[in-house]
Amino acid sequence: MNHIIYLTILSPVISFLLLTVFKKTFSYKINHAFGISGLILSLLSTIYTYKIFIQKNLLENFNYPVLTIFDFNLNSYNLFNGLFLDQFSLSMLMLITIIGTLVYTYSISYMEFKKNKFSFFAYINFFISGMILLILSNNLLLMYIGWEVVGLFSFLLIGFYNSKIENGINSIKTFLITRTSDIFLLFSILITHYIFGTLNFELIKIKSIHFHNWSIISSFNLYILSFCLLIGSIGKSAQVPLHIWLSKAMVGPTPVSALIHAATMVTAGVYLIIRTHILLCLCPKTLEIISIIGVVTLILSSFCALFEKDIKKILAYSTISQLGYMFLSLGIQAWNAAFLHLINHAFFKALLFLSAGSLINLNNGEKNIFKLGSIKKKPLLLYVFFLIGSSSLVSFPIITSGFYSKELILYALLNQQHTLFLLLGFSSIFLTSLYTFRMFFILFHSNQSINLYKKRMTLIHDLPLLILAICSTVIGYLIICNVTQFYYTTNIFDNKKSILEIVSSIFCIFGILCAYFLWGSNNIFSKKLLSSTLVSNFKKLFYTQIGLEKIYTYILVKPFFFITSKLRYDPISIICTFPVKILKKTNNLFLQISSGYIRWYIFLIMTSTTYLLYIHNFLCTTYL
């Protein structure tokens, strides 16, 4: 088993190399065989590893070393650069390889007529391998390498349609914002090594047990460390105030959006917090901040989605909102609830993005939901898939997977008596139902007579959507619980739980009914309400994310351009070029002296000799 894990990471890397080197040499089918085989091998090796874990009954072990790449010794410190599997990382590994394989399979159909498609598939493979490295790392340093690989290839994938200047600008914005948070993660790595003398997660866990015997200075350093970890995670997981990049990332191909939102980039921040939870538990104030950030993000992104008209941006805001739920759960130390919601969210969000991608492709790249809704004929399968994904997103009771994981988070809030957070959680359920089914009704029910037709079945296109749809229902939830060993452990006869489920179901259904009344029923009152001044003002406010991007422009971008304009001829360049200018002046002087006349040279020799004799005489009379 120790060696099979090599395939999980290296097979996508090998596929990346084959596609990069031989994309113009081999045929279309062979290149796709290169690309998909790497991900399938990675998935199979993950399944095999999981089987061995079950047989040896190892799932209760939180840290199980699988492979050590190398040991790096520096002044007697061992950085333990290696890989390991545990219950948590194995579940994440299964998620990434399954979603990655399904998205790649779907992309074969989606990218068929796009330019440079094999570069796209090569990037996908390395992107996934970077995420696998991130989750299998047993120390912060190796995790950071995977973290940066994910960041780099997300930049390449988001900016894949680089023929438009706007796409390039948005991909650069995304890259710069996420790099800002990455700097804080790097600081946290340095501080961790300074405090603990190691970067290994297991050794940090052991040493943190004796935290109460530490000095005040060490406690202060620990809070600085937790703050840096927090900034690193909210940047990657698009939480307030570093959330604005995720909507900008929608300029990339839709399968990239599905991959980033479902199982890779944005989940990295949640994974980082869970993996380093032992440090954050020592800093209660940081955990409170995490909860506050989560709930603020939850509400703000819901309002932004409510007034958005781009289908991909609506789904992006819904991702930010669901990540807000996860951060809220992490802040109250409900680790299992956050992780289970992460897994459920991955499946229904991938389903929604891929379904949206199919709608966009069928309508020549149109993303405006009002223009998409004006098209009468809609594929029946896409209607069903979109309905299942939307229902799971709004946590429709009993039949969807999203219902159970979201209930776990709300139940944790109830048990810990976080009343305000619980009320805001209920409000978010209503808002999520409202903006999700606003999108659904505009897309599929904006015309009085809906005309669904059976699209020609394409296995490569429809099979990934079908699998994701099943995983987004209660059937998928039961399978996920069985695989990950995270169970819905609350007592089914618990009155508090039953009341909680009823209340959340009421909020969900009420939101759907309001969405139907406002956007699905086509009545006069709803039209007047939506065109009112109050709604227009709210639209202006939340359509621009309450002006956060403008604030960043005034605070950061404009001062930067001002400083660079003033430093166009900066002092450092002047100092560096000063010796060169002196040499040039001296050279020009010697060129003027070299006139070519012998009498001039004799005069210079005599003058120089007289001057030297005078100096010699002066020195002799003075010092001898």
Coordinates of C-alpha atoms in Angstrom, one line a residue:
M1 CA 0.0 0.0 0.0
N2 CA 2.9 2.3 0.7
H3 CA 3.8 2.4 -3.0
I4 CA 0.4 2.5 -4.6
I5 CA -0.1 6.0 -3.3
Y6 CA 2.6 7.1 -5.8
L7 CA 0.1 6.5 -8.6
T8 CA -2.4 8.9 -7.1
I9 CA -0.1 11.9 -7.4
L10 CA 2.1 10.9 -10.3
S11 CA -0.4 9.6 -12.8
P12 CA -2.0 13.0 -13.4
V13 CA 1.5 14.5 -13.7
I14 CA 2.5 11.9 -16.3
S15 CA -0.7 12.7 -18.2
F16 CA 0.2 16.4 -18.1
L17 CA 3.6 15.7 -19.5
L18 CA 2.3 13.4 -22.3
L19 CA -0.4 15.9 -23.3
T20 CA 2.1 18.8 -23.3
V21 CA 4.8 17.0 -25.3
F22 CA 2.7 14.9 -27.7
K23 CA -0.5 17.0 -28.2
K24 CA 0.5 17.7 -31.8
T25 CA 1.9 14.3 -32.5
F26 CA -0.9 11.9 -31.8
S27 CA -4.5 11.8 -32.8
Y28 CA -7.5 13.3 -30.9
K29 CA -8.5 10.0 -29.3
I30 CA -5.0 9.0 -28.2
N31 CA -4.5 12.4 -26.6
H32 CA -7.7 12.0 -24.7
A33 CA -6.7 8.5 -23.7
F34 CA -3.5 10.0 -22.2
G35 CA -5.5 12.6 -20.3
I36 CA -8.3 10.6 -18.8
S37 CA -6.1 7.6 -18.0
G38 CA -4.1 9.6 -15.5
L39 CA -7.2 10.5 -13.5
I40 CA -8.7 7.1 -13.8
L41 CA -5.5 5.5 -12.4
S42 CA -5.4 8.1 -9.6
L43 CA -9.1 7.2 -8.8
L44 CA -8.4 3.4 -8.9
S45 CA -5.4 3.7 -6.7
T46 CA -7.4 5.8 -4.2
I47 CA -10.2 3.1 -4.1
Y48 CA -7.6 0.4 -3.6
T49 CA -6.0 2.3 -0.8
Y50 CA -9.4 2.8 0.8
K51 CA -10.0 -1.0 0.5
I52 CA -6.7 -1.8 2.3
F53 CA -7.6 0.7 5.0
I54 CA -10.9 -1.1 5.6
Q55 CA -9.3 -4.5 5.6
K56 CA -6.7 -3.5 8.2
N57 CA -9.2 -1.4 10.2
L58 CA -7.1 1.7 10.1
L59 CA -9.8 4.3 9.7
E60 CA -9.7 5.2 13.4
N61 CA -6.1 6.3 13.2
F62 CA -6.0 10.0 12.6
N63 CA -2.4 10.0 11.4
Y64 CA -1.0 7.1 9.5
P65 CA 2.3 7.6 7.7
V66 CA 2.3 6.2 4.2
L67 CA 5.3 7.5 2.4
T68 CA 8.3 9.6 3.3
I69 CA 9.7 11.4 0.3
F70 CA 12.9 12.8 1.9
D71 CA 14.1 14.2 5.2
F72 CA 15.6 17.6 5.2
N73 CA 17.8 18.4 8.2
L74 CA 18.7 22.0 9.1
N75 CA 20.5 22.7 12.3
S76 CA 19.2 19.4 13.8
Y77 CA 15.6 20.2 12.8
N78 CA 13.9 17.6 10.7
L79 CA 11.2 19.0 8.4
F80 CA 9.7 15.5 7.8
N81 CA 8.6 16.1 4.3
G82 CA 6.3 13.2 3.6
L83 CA 2.8 12.0 2.7
F84 CA 0.3 10.3 4.9
L85 CA -3.3 9.1 4.9
D86 CA -5.9 9.3 7.6
Q87 CA -9.7 9.3 7.6
F88 CA -9.9 12.9 6.7
S89 CA -7.3 13.0 3.9
L90 CA -8.6 9.7 2.4
S91 CA -12.1 11.1 2.2
M92 CA -10.8 14.3 0.5
L93 CA -8.8 12.2 -1.8
M94 CA -11.8 10.2 -2.9
L95 CA -13.8 13.4 -3.4
I96 CA -11.1 15.1 -5.6
T97 CA -10.4 12.1 -7.8
I98 CA -14.1 11.3 -8.4
I99 CA -15.1 14.9 -9.1
G100 CA -11.9 15.4 -11.2
T101 CA -12.6 12.3 -13.3
L102 CA -16.2 13.3 -13.9
V103 CA -15.4 16.9 -14.8
Y104 CA -12.7 15.8 -17.2
T105 CA -15.1 13.3 -18.9
Y106 CA -17.7 16.0 -19.3
S107 CA -15.1 18.4 -20.7
I108 CA -14.2 16.1 -23.6
S109 CA -17.7 17.0 -25.0
Y110 CA -17.7 20.6 -23.8
M111 CA -14.3 21.5 -25.2
E112 CA -14.5 19.5 -28.4
F113 CA -14.5 22.6 -30.7
K114 CA -12.4 24.9 -28.6
K115 CA -8.9 26.0 -29.5
N116 CA -5.9 24.6 -27.5
K117 CA -8.1 22.1 -25.8
F118 CA -5.3 19.7 -25.0
S119 CA -3.4 22.4 -23.1
F120 CA -6.6 22.8 -21.1
F121 CA -6.7 19.1 -20.4
A122 CA -3.0 19.1 -19.5
Y123 CA -3.6 22.0 -17.0
I124 CA -6.5 20.1 -15.5
N125 CA -4.3 17.1 -14.7
F126 CA -1.6 19.1 -13.1
F127 CA -4.1 21.2 -11.2
I128 CA -5.7 18.0 -9.7
S129 CA -2.2 16.5 -8.8
G130 CA -1.4 19.8 -7.0
M131 CA -4.6 19.5 -4.9
I132 CA -3.8 15.8 -4.1
L133 CA -0.3 16.8 -3.0
L134 CA -1.9 19.5 -0.8
I135 CA -4.2 17.1 1.1
L136 CA -1.7 14.3 1.4
S137 CA 1.1 16.4 2.9
N138 CA 2.1 15.6 6.5
N139 CA 3.6 19.0 7.0
L140 CA 3.0 22.6 6.3
L141 CA 5.9 23.1 3.9
L142 CA 4.8 20.3 1.5
M143 CA 1.2 21.5 1.8
Y144 CA 2.4 25.0 0.7
I145 CA 4.0 23.6 -2.4
G146 CA 0.7 21.9 -3.4
W147 CA -1.1 25.1 -2.4
E148 CA 1.0 27.2 -4.8
V149 CA 0.7 24.6 -7.6
V150 CA -3.1 24.9 -7.3
G151 CA -2.9 28.7 -7.4
L152 CA -0.7 28.7 -10.4
F153 CA -2.7 26.3 -12.5
S154 CA -6.0 28.0 -11.5
F155 CA -4.6 31.2 -12.9
L156 CA -3.8 29.4 -16.2
L157 CA -7.2 27.8 -16.4
I158 CA -9.2 30.9 -15.4
G159 CA -7.4 32.9 -18.1
F160 CA -7.7 30.1 -20.7
Y161 CA -9.9 32.2 -22.9
N162 CA -7.1 34.9 -23.2
S163 CA -8.2 36.3 -26.5
K164 CA -10.3 38.9 -24.6
I165 CA -8.5 41.5 -22.6
E166 CA -11.2 41.5 -19.9
N167 CA -10.6 37.8 -19.2
G168 CA -6.9 38.4 -18.8
I169 CA -7.5 41.2 -16.4
N170 CA -9.9 39.1 -14.3
S171 CA -7.5 36.2 -14.1
I172 CA -4.7 38.5 -12.9
K173 CA -7.0 40.0 -10.3
T174 CA -7.8 36.5 -9.1
F175 CA -4.1 35.6 -9.0
L176 CA -3.1 38.7 -7.1
I177 CA -5.8 38.5 -4.4
T178 CA -5.1 34.8 -3.7
R179 CA -1.3 35.5 -3.7
T180 CA -1.9 38.1 -1.0
S181 CA -3.4 35.4 1.3
D182 CA -0.6 33.0 0.3
I183 CA 1.9 35.4 1.8
F184 CA 0.2 35.1 5.1
L185 CA 0.2 31.3 4.9
L186 CA 4.0 31.5 4.2
F187 CA 4.3 33.7 7.3
S188 CA 2.4 31.1 9.3
I189 CA 4.8 28.4 8.2
L190 CA 7.8 30.4 9.4
I191 CA 6.1 31.3 12.7
T192 CA 5.1 27.6 13.2
H193 CA 8.7 26.5 12.8
Y194 CA 9.8 29.2 15.1
I195 CA 7.4 28.2 17.9
F196 CA 7.4 24.4 17.6
G197 CA 10.7 23.7 15.8
T198 CA 8.9 21.5 13.3
L199 CA 6.3 21.7 10.6
N200 CA 5.0 18.1 11.0
F201 CA 1.3 18.0 11.9
E202 CA 1.7 15.1 14.3
L203 CA 4.6 16.7 16.2
I204 CA 2.8 20.0 16.4
K205 CA -0.2 18.2 17.9
I206 CA 2.0 16.6 20.5
K207 CA 3.9 19.8 21.4
S208 CA 0.7 21.9 21.6
I209 CA -0.5 19.7 24.5
H210 CA 1.9 21.5 26.8
F211 CA 0.7 25.0 25.6
H212 CA -0.4 26.0 29.1
N213 CA 3.1 25.9 30.4
W214 CA 4.3 28.4 27.7
S215 CA 5.3 32.0 28.3
I216 CA 3.1 35.0 27.4
I217 CA 5.4 35.8 24.4
S218 CA 4.7 32.3 23.0
S219 CA 1.0 32.8 23.5
F220 CA 1.1 36.1 21.6
N221 CA 3.1 34.4 18.8
L222 CA 0.5 31.7 18.7
Y223 CA -2.3 34.3 18.1
I224 CA -0.2 35.8 15.3
L225 CA 0.2 32.4 13.9
S226 CA -3.6 31.7 14.0
F227 CA -4.3 35.1 12.4
C228 CA -2.0 34.3 9.5
L229 CA -3.6 30.9 9.0
L230 CA -7.0 32.6 9.0
I231 CA -6.0 35.1 6.3
G232 CA -4.5 32.3 4.2
S233 CA -7.7 30.2 4.4
I234 CA -10.2 33.0 3.8
G235 CA -8.2 34.1 0.7
K236 CA -8.3 30.7 -0.8
S237 CA -11.9 29.9 0.2
A238 CA -13.2 33.4 -0.9
Q239 CA -14.5 34.7 2.4
V240 CA -15.2 38.3 3.3
P241 CA -13.2 40.5 2.7
L242 CA -11.2 38.5 0.2
H243 CA -14.1 37.0 -1.6
I244 CA -14.3 39.3 -4.7
W245 CA -11.9 37.1 -6.8
L246 CA -14.3 34.2 -7.1
S247 CA -16.9 36.0 -9.2
K248 CA -14.0 37.3 -11.4
A249 CA -12.9 33.7 -11.9
M250 CA -16.1 33.0 -13.9
V251 CA -14.4 34.1 -17.1
G252 CA -12.8 30.7 -17.4
P253 CA -14.3 27.6 -19.1
T254 CA -17.3 26.3 -17.1
P255 CA -15.7 22.9 -16.3
V256 CA -12.9 24.8 -14.6
S257 CA -15.5 26.6 -12.5
A258 CA -17.1 23.3 -11.5
L259 CA -13.7 21.9 -10.5
I260 CA -12.6 25.0 -8.6
H261 CA -15.9 25.4 -6.7
A262 CA -16.6 21.7 -6.1
A263 CA -13.5 19.9 -4.9
T264 CA -10.3 21.8 -5.3
M265 CA -9.3 25.4 -4.9
V266 CA -11.9 26.9 -2.6
T267 CA -12.0 23.8 -0.4
A268 CA -8.3 24.2 0.4
G269 CA -9.0 26.9 2.9
V270 CA -11.5 24.7 4.8
Y271 CA -9.0 21.8 4.7
L272 CA -6.3 24.0 6.1
I273 CA -8.4 25.0 9.1
I274 CA -9.4 21.5 9.8
R275 CA -5.9 20.2 9.5
T276 CA -4.5 22.9 11.8
H277 CA -7.5 22.9 14.1
I278 CA -5.3 21.9 17.1
L279 CA -3.6 25.3 16.8
L280 CA -6.8 27.3 16.4
C281 CA -8.4 25.6 19.4
L282 CA -5.7 27.3 21.5
C283 CA -6.9 30.6 20.2
P284 CA -10.6 31.0 21.1
K285 CA -10.8 34.6 19.8
T286 CA -9.6 33.4 16.4
L287 CA -12.4 30.8 16.3
E288 CA -14.9 33.5 17.1
I289 CA -13.6 35.6 14.2
I290 CA -13.9 32.6 11.9
S291 CA -17.6 32.2 12.8
I292 CA -18.3 35.9 12.4
I293 CA -16.5 35.9 9.0
G294 CA -18.6 32.9 8.0
V295 CA -21.9 34.3 8.9
V296 CA -21.2 37.7 7.3
T297 CA -20.1 36.0 4.1
L298 CA -23.2 33.8 4.2
I299 CA -25.6 36.7 4.3
L300 CA -23.7 39.1 2.0
S301 CA -23.1 36.6 -0.8
S302 CA -26.8 35.5 -0.7
F303 CA -27.9 39.1 -1.3
C304 CA -25.4 39.5 -4.1
A305 CA -26.7 36.3 -5.8
L306 CA -30.2 37.6 -5.5
F307 CA -29.5 40.6 -7.8
E308 CA -27.1 38.9 -10.2
K309 CA -28.1 38.0 -13.8
D310 CA -25.0 36.0 -14.9
I311 CA -25.7 32.3 -14.3
K312 CA -22.1 31.5 -13.4
K313 CA -21.8 34.4 -11.0
I314 CA -25.0 33.4 -9.3
L315 CA -23.5 29.9 -8.8
A316 CA -20.2 31.5 -7.6
Y317 CA -22.0 33.5 -5.0
S318 CA -23.8 30.4 -3.9
T319 CA -20.5 28.7 -3.4
I320 CA -19.2 31.6 -1.3
S321 CA -22.4 31.4 0.7
Q322 CA -22.1 27.6 1.4
L323 CA -18.4 28.1 2.3
G324 CA -19.7 30.7 4.8
Y325 CA -21.8 27.9 6.4
M326 CA -18.6 25.8 6.6
F327 CA -16.6 28.6 8.2
L328 CA -19.5 29.2 10.7
S329 CA -19.3 25.5 11.6
L330 CA -15.5 25.6 11.9
G331 CA -15.7 28.5 14.2
I332 CA -17.9 26.6 16.7
Q333 CA -15.6 23.5 16.3
A334 CA -18.2 21.4 14.5
W335 CA -15.5 19.9 12.3
N336 CA -17.4 16.9 11.1
A337 CA -20.4 19.0 10.1
A338 CA -18.3 21.4 8.1
F339 CA -16.5 18.5 6.4
L340 CA -19.6 16.6 5.5
H341 CA -21.2 19.7 4.1
L342 CA -18.0 20.3 2.0
I343 CA -18.4 16.8 0.5
N344 CA -22.1 17.2 -0.2
H345 CA -21.6 20.6 -1.6
A346 CA -19.0 19.3 -4.0
F347 CA -21.4 17.0 -5.8
F348 CA -24.4 19.3 -6.1
K349 CA -22.3 22.3 -7.0
A350 CA -20.4 20.4 -9.7
L351 CA -23.8 19.2 -11.0
L352 CA -25.1 22.8 -11.2
F353 CA -22.0 24.2 -12.9
L354 CA -21.9 21.4 -15.5
S355 CA -25.6 21.8 -16.2
A356 CA -25.1 25.6 -16.6
G357 CA -22.2 24.9 -18.9
S358 CA -24.5 22.8 -21.1
L359 CA -27.1 25.6 -21.2
I360 CA -24.4 28.1 -22.1
N361 CA -22.9 25.9 -24.8
L362 CA -26.4 25.3 -26.4
N363 CA -27.0 29.0 -26.6
N364 CA -23.7 30.2 -28.1
G365 CA -22.0 31.3 -24.8
E366 CA -24.9 33.3 -23.5
K367 CA -24.7 33.6 -19.6
N368 CA -27.5 36.1 -18.9
I369 CA -30.3 34.2 -17.2
F370 CA -33.0 36.5 -18.7
K371 CA -31.8 35.8 -22.2
L372 CA -31.4 32.1 -21.6
G373 CA -34.9 32.1 -20.1
S374 CA -36.4 33.6 -23.2
I375 CA -35.4 30.5 -25.3
K376 CA -38.5 28.3 -25.3
K377 CA -37.0 24.9 -26.0
K378 CA -35.1 23.4 -23.1
P379 CA -33.5 19.9 -22.9
L380 CA -35.5 17.7 -20.5
L381 CA -32.4 16.1 -18.9
L382 CA -30.9 19.5 -18.1
Y383 CA -34.2 20.5 -16.5
V384 CA -34.1 17.5 -14.3
F385 CA -30.4 17.8 -13.4
F386 CA -30.8 21.5 -12.7
L387 CA -33.8 20.9 -10.5
I388 CA -32.0 18.2 -8.5
G389 CA -28.9 20.4 -8.0
S390 CA -31.0 23.4 -7.0
S391 CA -33.0 21.4 -4.5
S392 CA -29.9 20.1 -2.9
L393 CA -28.4 23.6 -2.7
V394 CA -31.4 25.0 -0.9
S395 CA -31.4 21.8 1.4
F396 CA -34.9 20.7 0.3
P397 CA -36.0 18.4 3.1
I398 CA -35.6 14.6 3.3
I399 CA -34.7 13.8 -0.4
T400 CA -31.5 15.9 -0.9
S401 CA -28.0 15.4 0.5
G402 CA -27.6 19.1 1.3
F403 CA -30.5 18.9 3.8
Y404 CA -28.7 16.5 6.1
S405 CA -25.3 18.2 6.2
K406 CA -26.8 21.7 6.7
E407 CA -28.9 20.4 9.5
L408 CA -25.8 19.1 11.2
I409 CA -24.4 22.7 11.2
L410 CA -27.7 24.2 12.5
Y411 CA -28.0 21.5 15.1
A412 CA -24.4 22.3 16.4
L413 CA -25.4 26.0 16.6
L414 CA -28.5 25.0 18.6
N415 CA -26.7 22.8 21.0
Q416 CA -24.0 25.4 21.7
Q417 CA -26.7 28.1 22.1
H418 CA -25.5 30.4 19.4
T419 CA -28.9 31.9 19.0
L420 CA -28.0 34.8 16.7
F421 CA -25.9 32.6 14.4
L422 CA -28.8 30.1 14.3
L423 CA -31.3 32.8 13.3
L424 CA -29.0 34.1 10.6
G425 CA -28.6 30.5 9.4
F426 CA -32.4 30.2 9.0
S427 CA -32.4 33.6 7.2
S428 CA -29.8 32.3 4.8
I429 CA -31.8 29.2 4.1
F430 CA -34.7 31.4 3.0
L431 CA -32.3 33.7 0.9
T432 CA -30.7 30.6 -0.7
S433 CA -34.1 29.2 -1.7
L434 CA -35.1 32.6 -3.0
Y435 CA -32.1 33.3 -5.3
T436 CA -31.6 29.7 -6.4
F437 CA -35.2 29.2 -7.5
R438 CA -35.3 32.8 -8.9
M439 CA -32.6 31.5 -11.3
F440 CA -34.4 28.2 -11.9
F441 CA -37.8 29.8 -12.7
I442 CA -36.3 32.5 -14.9
L443 CA -34.3 29.8 -16.8
F444 CA -37.0 27.2 -17.2
H445 CA -40.4 28.8 -16.4
S446 CA -40.2 32.4 -17.7
N447 CA -42.4 31.5 -20.6
Q448 CA -46.0 30.5 -19.9
S449 CA -45.7 27.4 -22.0
I450 CA -42.5 25.5 -21.2
N451 CA -41.3 23.3 -24.1
L452 CA -39.0 20.5 -23.0
Y453 CA -37.5 18.2 -25.5
K454 CA -35.3 15.1 -25.4
K455 CA -31.8 15.9 -26.4
R456 CA -29.8 13.2 -28.2
M457 CA -28.0 11.2 -25.5
T458 CA -24.2 11.5 -25.4
L459 CA -22.7 9.2 -22.8
I460 CA -19.6 11.3 -22.3
H461 CA -21.8 14.4 -21.6
D462 CA -24.7 12.9 -19.7
L463 CA -23.1 10.2 -17.6
P464 CA -21.1 12.6 -15.3
L465 CA -24.3 14.6 -14.8
L466 CA -26.3 11.5 -13.9
I467 CA -23.7 10.3 -11.3
L468 CA -23.5 13.8 -9.8
A469 CA -27.3 14.0 -9.6
I470 CA -27.5 10.7 -7.8
C471 CA -24.9 11.8 -5.3
S472 CA -26.9 15.0 -4.7
T473 CA -29.9 13.1 -3.4
V474 CA -30.4 11.2 -0.1
I475 CA -28.9 8.1 -1.8
G476 CA -25.7 9.9 -2.4
Y477 CA -25.7 11.1 1.2
L478 CA -25.9 7.5 2.5
I479 CA -23.1 6.5 0.2
I480 CA -21.0 9.4 1.3
C481 CA -21.5 8.6 5.0
N482 CA -20.6 5.0 4.4
V483 CA -17.4 5.9 2.6
T484 CA -16.2 8.7 4.8
Q485 CA -17.4 7.2 8.1
F486 CA -19.0 10.5 9.1
Y487 CA -22.5 9.7 10.2
Y488 CA -25.6 11.7 11.1
T489 CA -25.2 10.8 14.7
T490 CA -28.0 12.7 16.3
N491 CA -30.9 10.8 17.9
I492 CA -33.8 10.5 15.6
F493 CA -36.2 10.9 18.6
D494 CA -34.5 14.2 19.7
N495 CA -37.3 16.7 19.9
K496 CA -34.9 19.7 19.3
K497 CA -33.6 18.1 16.2
S498 CA -37.1 17.4 14.8
I499 CA -38.2 21.0 15.5
L500 CA -35.1 22.3 13.9
E501 CA -35.7 20.3 10.8
I502 CA -39.3 21.4 10.6
V503 CA -38.3 25.1 11.0
S504 CA -35.5 24.9 8.4
S505 CA -37.9 23.1 6.0
I506 CA -40.5 25.8 6.4
F507 CA -37.9 28.5 5.6
C508 CA -36.7 26.5 2.5
I509 CA -40.2 25.9 1.1
F510 CA -41.3 29.5 1.9
G511 CA -38.3 30.8 -0.1
I512 CA -39.2 28.6 -3.1
L513 CA -42.8 29.8 -3.0
C514 CA -41.7 33.4 -2.8
A515 CA -39.4 32.8 -5.8
Y516 CA -42.3 31.3 -7.8
F517 CA -44.6 34.2 -6.9
L518 CA -42.0 36.8 -7.9
W519 CA -40.4 35.2 -11.0
G520 CA -42.4 32.2 -12.0
S521 CA -46.1 33.2 -11.8
N522 CA -45.8 36.2 -14.2
N523 CA -48.3 38.3 -12.2
I524 CA -48.7 42.1 -12.2
F525 CA -47.9 42.7 -8.5
S526 CA -44.5 40.9 -8.7
K527 CA -43.6 43.0 -11.8
K528 CA -44.4 46.2 -9.9
L529 CA -42.5 45.1 -6.8
L530 CA -39.4 44.1 -8.8
S531 CA -39.4 47.4 -10.7
S532 CA -39.8 49.5 -7.6
T533 CA -37.2 52.1 -6.4
L534 CA -36.4 50.2 -3.3
V535 CA -35.5 47.0 -5.2
S536 CA -33.5 49.1 -7.7
N537 CA -31.4 50.6 -4.9
F538 CA -30.8 47.2 -3.4
K539 CA -29.8 46.0 -6.8
K540 CA -27.2 48.8 -7.3
L541 CA -25.8 48.1 -3.8
F542 CA -25.4 44.3 -4.0
Y543 CA -24.7 44.1 -7.7
T544 CA -21.3 45.8 -7.0
Q545 CA -20.7 43.7 -3.8
I546 CA -21.6 46.7 -1.7
G547 CA -18.8 48.6 -3.4
L548 CA -15.9 46.5 -2.0
E549 CA -14.0 46.4 -5.3
K550 CA -14.2 50.2 -5.5
I551 CA -12.9 50.5 -1.9
Y552 CA -10.0 48.3 -2.8
T553 CA -9.3 50.3 -5.9
Y554 CA -9.1 53.6 -3.9
I555 CA -7.2 52.1 -0.9
L556 CA -4.7 49.9 -2.8
V557 CA -4.7 50.2 -6.6
K558 CA -4.7 54.0 -7.0
P559 CA -2.0 54.7 -4.3
F560 CA 0.1 52.0 -5.9
F561 CA -0.1 53.7 -9.3
F562 CA 0.6 57.1 -7.7
I563 CA 3.7 55.8 -6.0
T564 CA 5.0 54.1 -9.2
S565 CA 4.4 57.2 -11.2
K566 CA 6.5 59.2 -8.7
L567 CA 9.2 56.6 -8.7
R568 CA 9.5 56.4 -12.4
Y569 CA 12.9 57.9 -12.0
D570 CA 13.5 56.4 -8.6
P571 CA 16.4 57.3 -6.3
I572 CA 17.8 53.7 -6.3
S573 CA 18.2 53.8 -10.1
I574 CA 19.9 57.2 -9.8
I575 CA 22.4 55.9 -7.2
C576 CA 23.1 52.8 -9.2
T577 CA 23.7 54.7 -12.5
F578 CA 25.9 57.4 -10.8
P579 CA 29.2 55.5 -11.1
V580 CA 28.5 54.7 -14.7
K581 CA 27.9 58.4 -15.4
I582 CA 31.3 59.3 -13.7
L583 CA 33.1 56.7 -15.9
K584 CA 31.4 58.1 -19.0
K585 CA 32.5 61.7 -18.1
T586 CA 36.1 60.5 -17.5
N587 CA 36.1 58.7 -20.7
N588 CA 34.9 61.8 -22.6
L589 CA 37.7 63.8 -20.9
F590 CA 40.4 61.4 -22.1
L591 CA 38.9 61.4 -25.6
Q592 CA 39.3 65.2 -25.7
I593 CA 42.9 65.0 -24.5
S594 CA 43.7 62.5 -27.2
S595 CA 43.9 65.2 -30.0
G596 CA 46.7 63.5 -32.1
Y597 CA 49.2 66.4 -31.9
I598 CA 52.7 65.4 -30.6
R599 CA 53.4 68.8 -29.1
W600 CA 50.2 68.5 -27.0
Y601 CA 51.4 65.1 -25.7
I602 CA 54.9 66.5 -24.8
F603 CA 53.2 69.4 -23.0
L604 CA 51.1 67.0 -20.9
I605 CA 54.1 64.8 -20.1
M606 CA 56.1 67.8 -18.9
T607 CA 53.3 69.2 -16.9
S608 CA 52.6 65.8 -15.3
T609 CA 56.3 65.3 -14.5
T610 CA 56.6 68.8 -12.9
Y611 CA 53.5 68.1 -10.8
L612 CA 54.9 64.7 -9.6
L613 CA 58.3 66.2 -8.8
Y614 CA 56.6 69.0 -6.8
I615 CA 54.6 66.5 -4.8
H616 CA 57.7 64.3 -4.2
N617 CA 59.6 67.3 -2.9
F618 CA 56.8 68.4 -0.7
L619 CA 56.5 65.0 0.9
C620 CA 60.2 64.7 1.5
T621 CA 60.5 68.1 3.2
T622 CA 57.4 67.4 5.3
Y623 CA 57.9 63.8 6.6
L624 CA 61.7 63.2 6.3

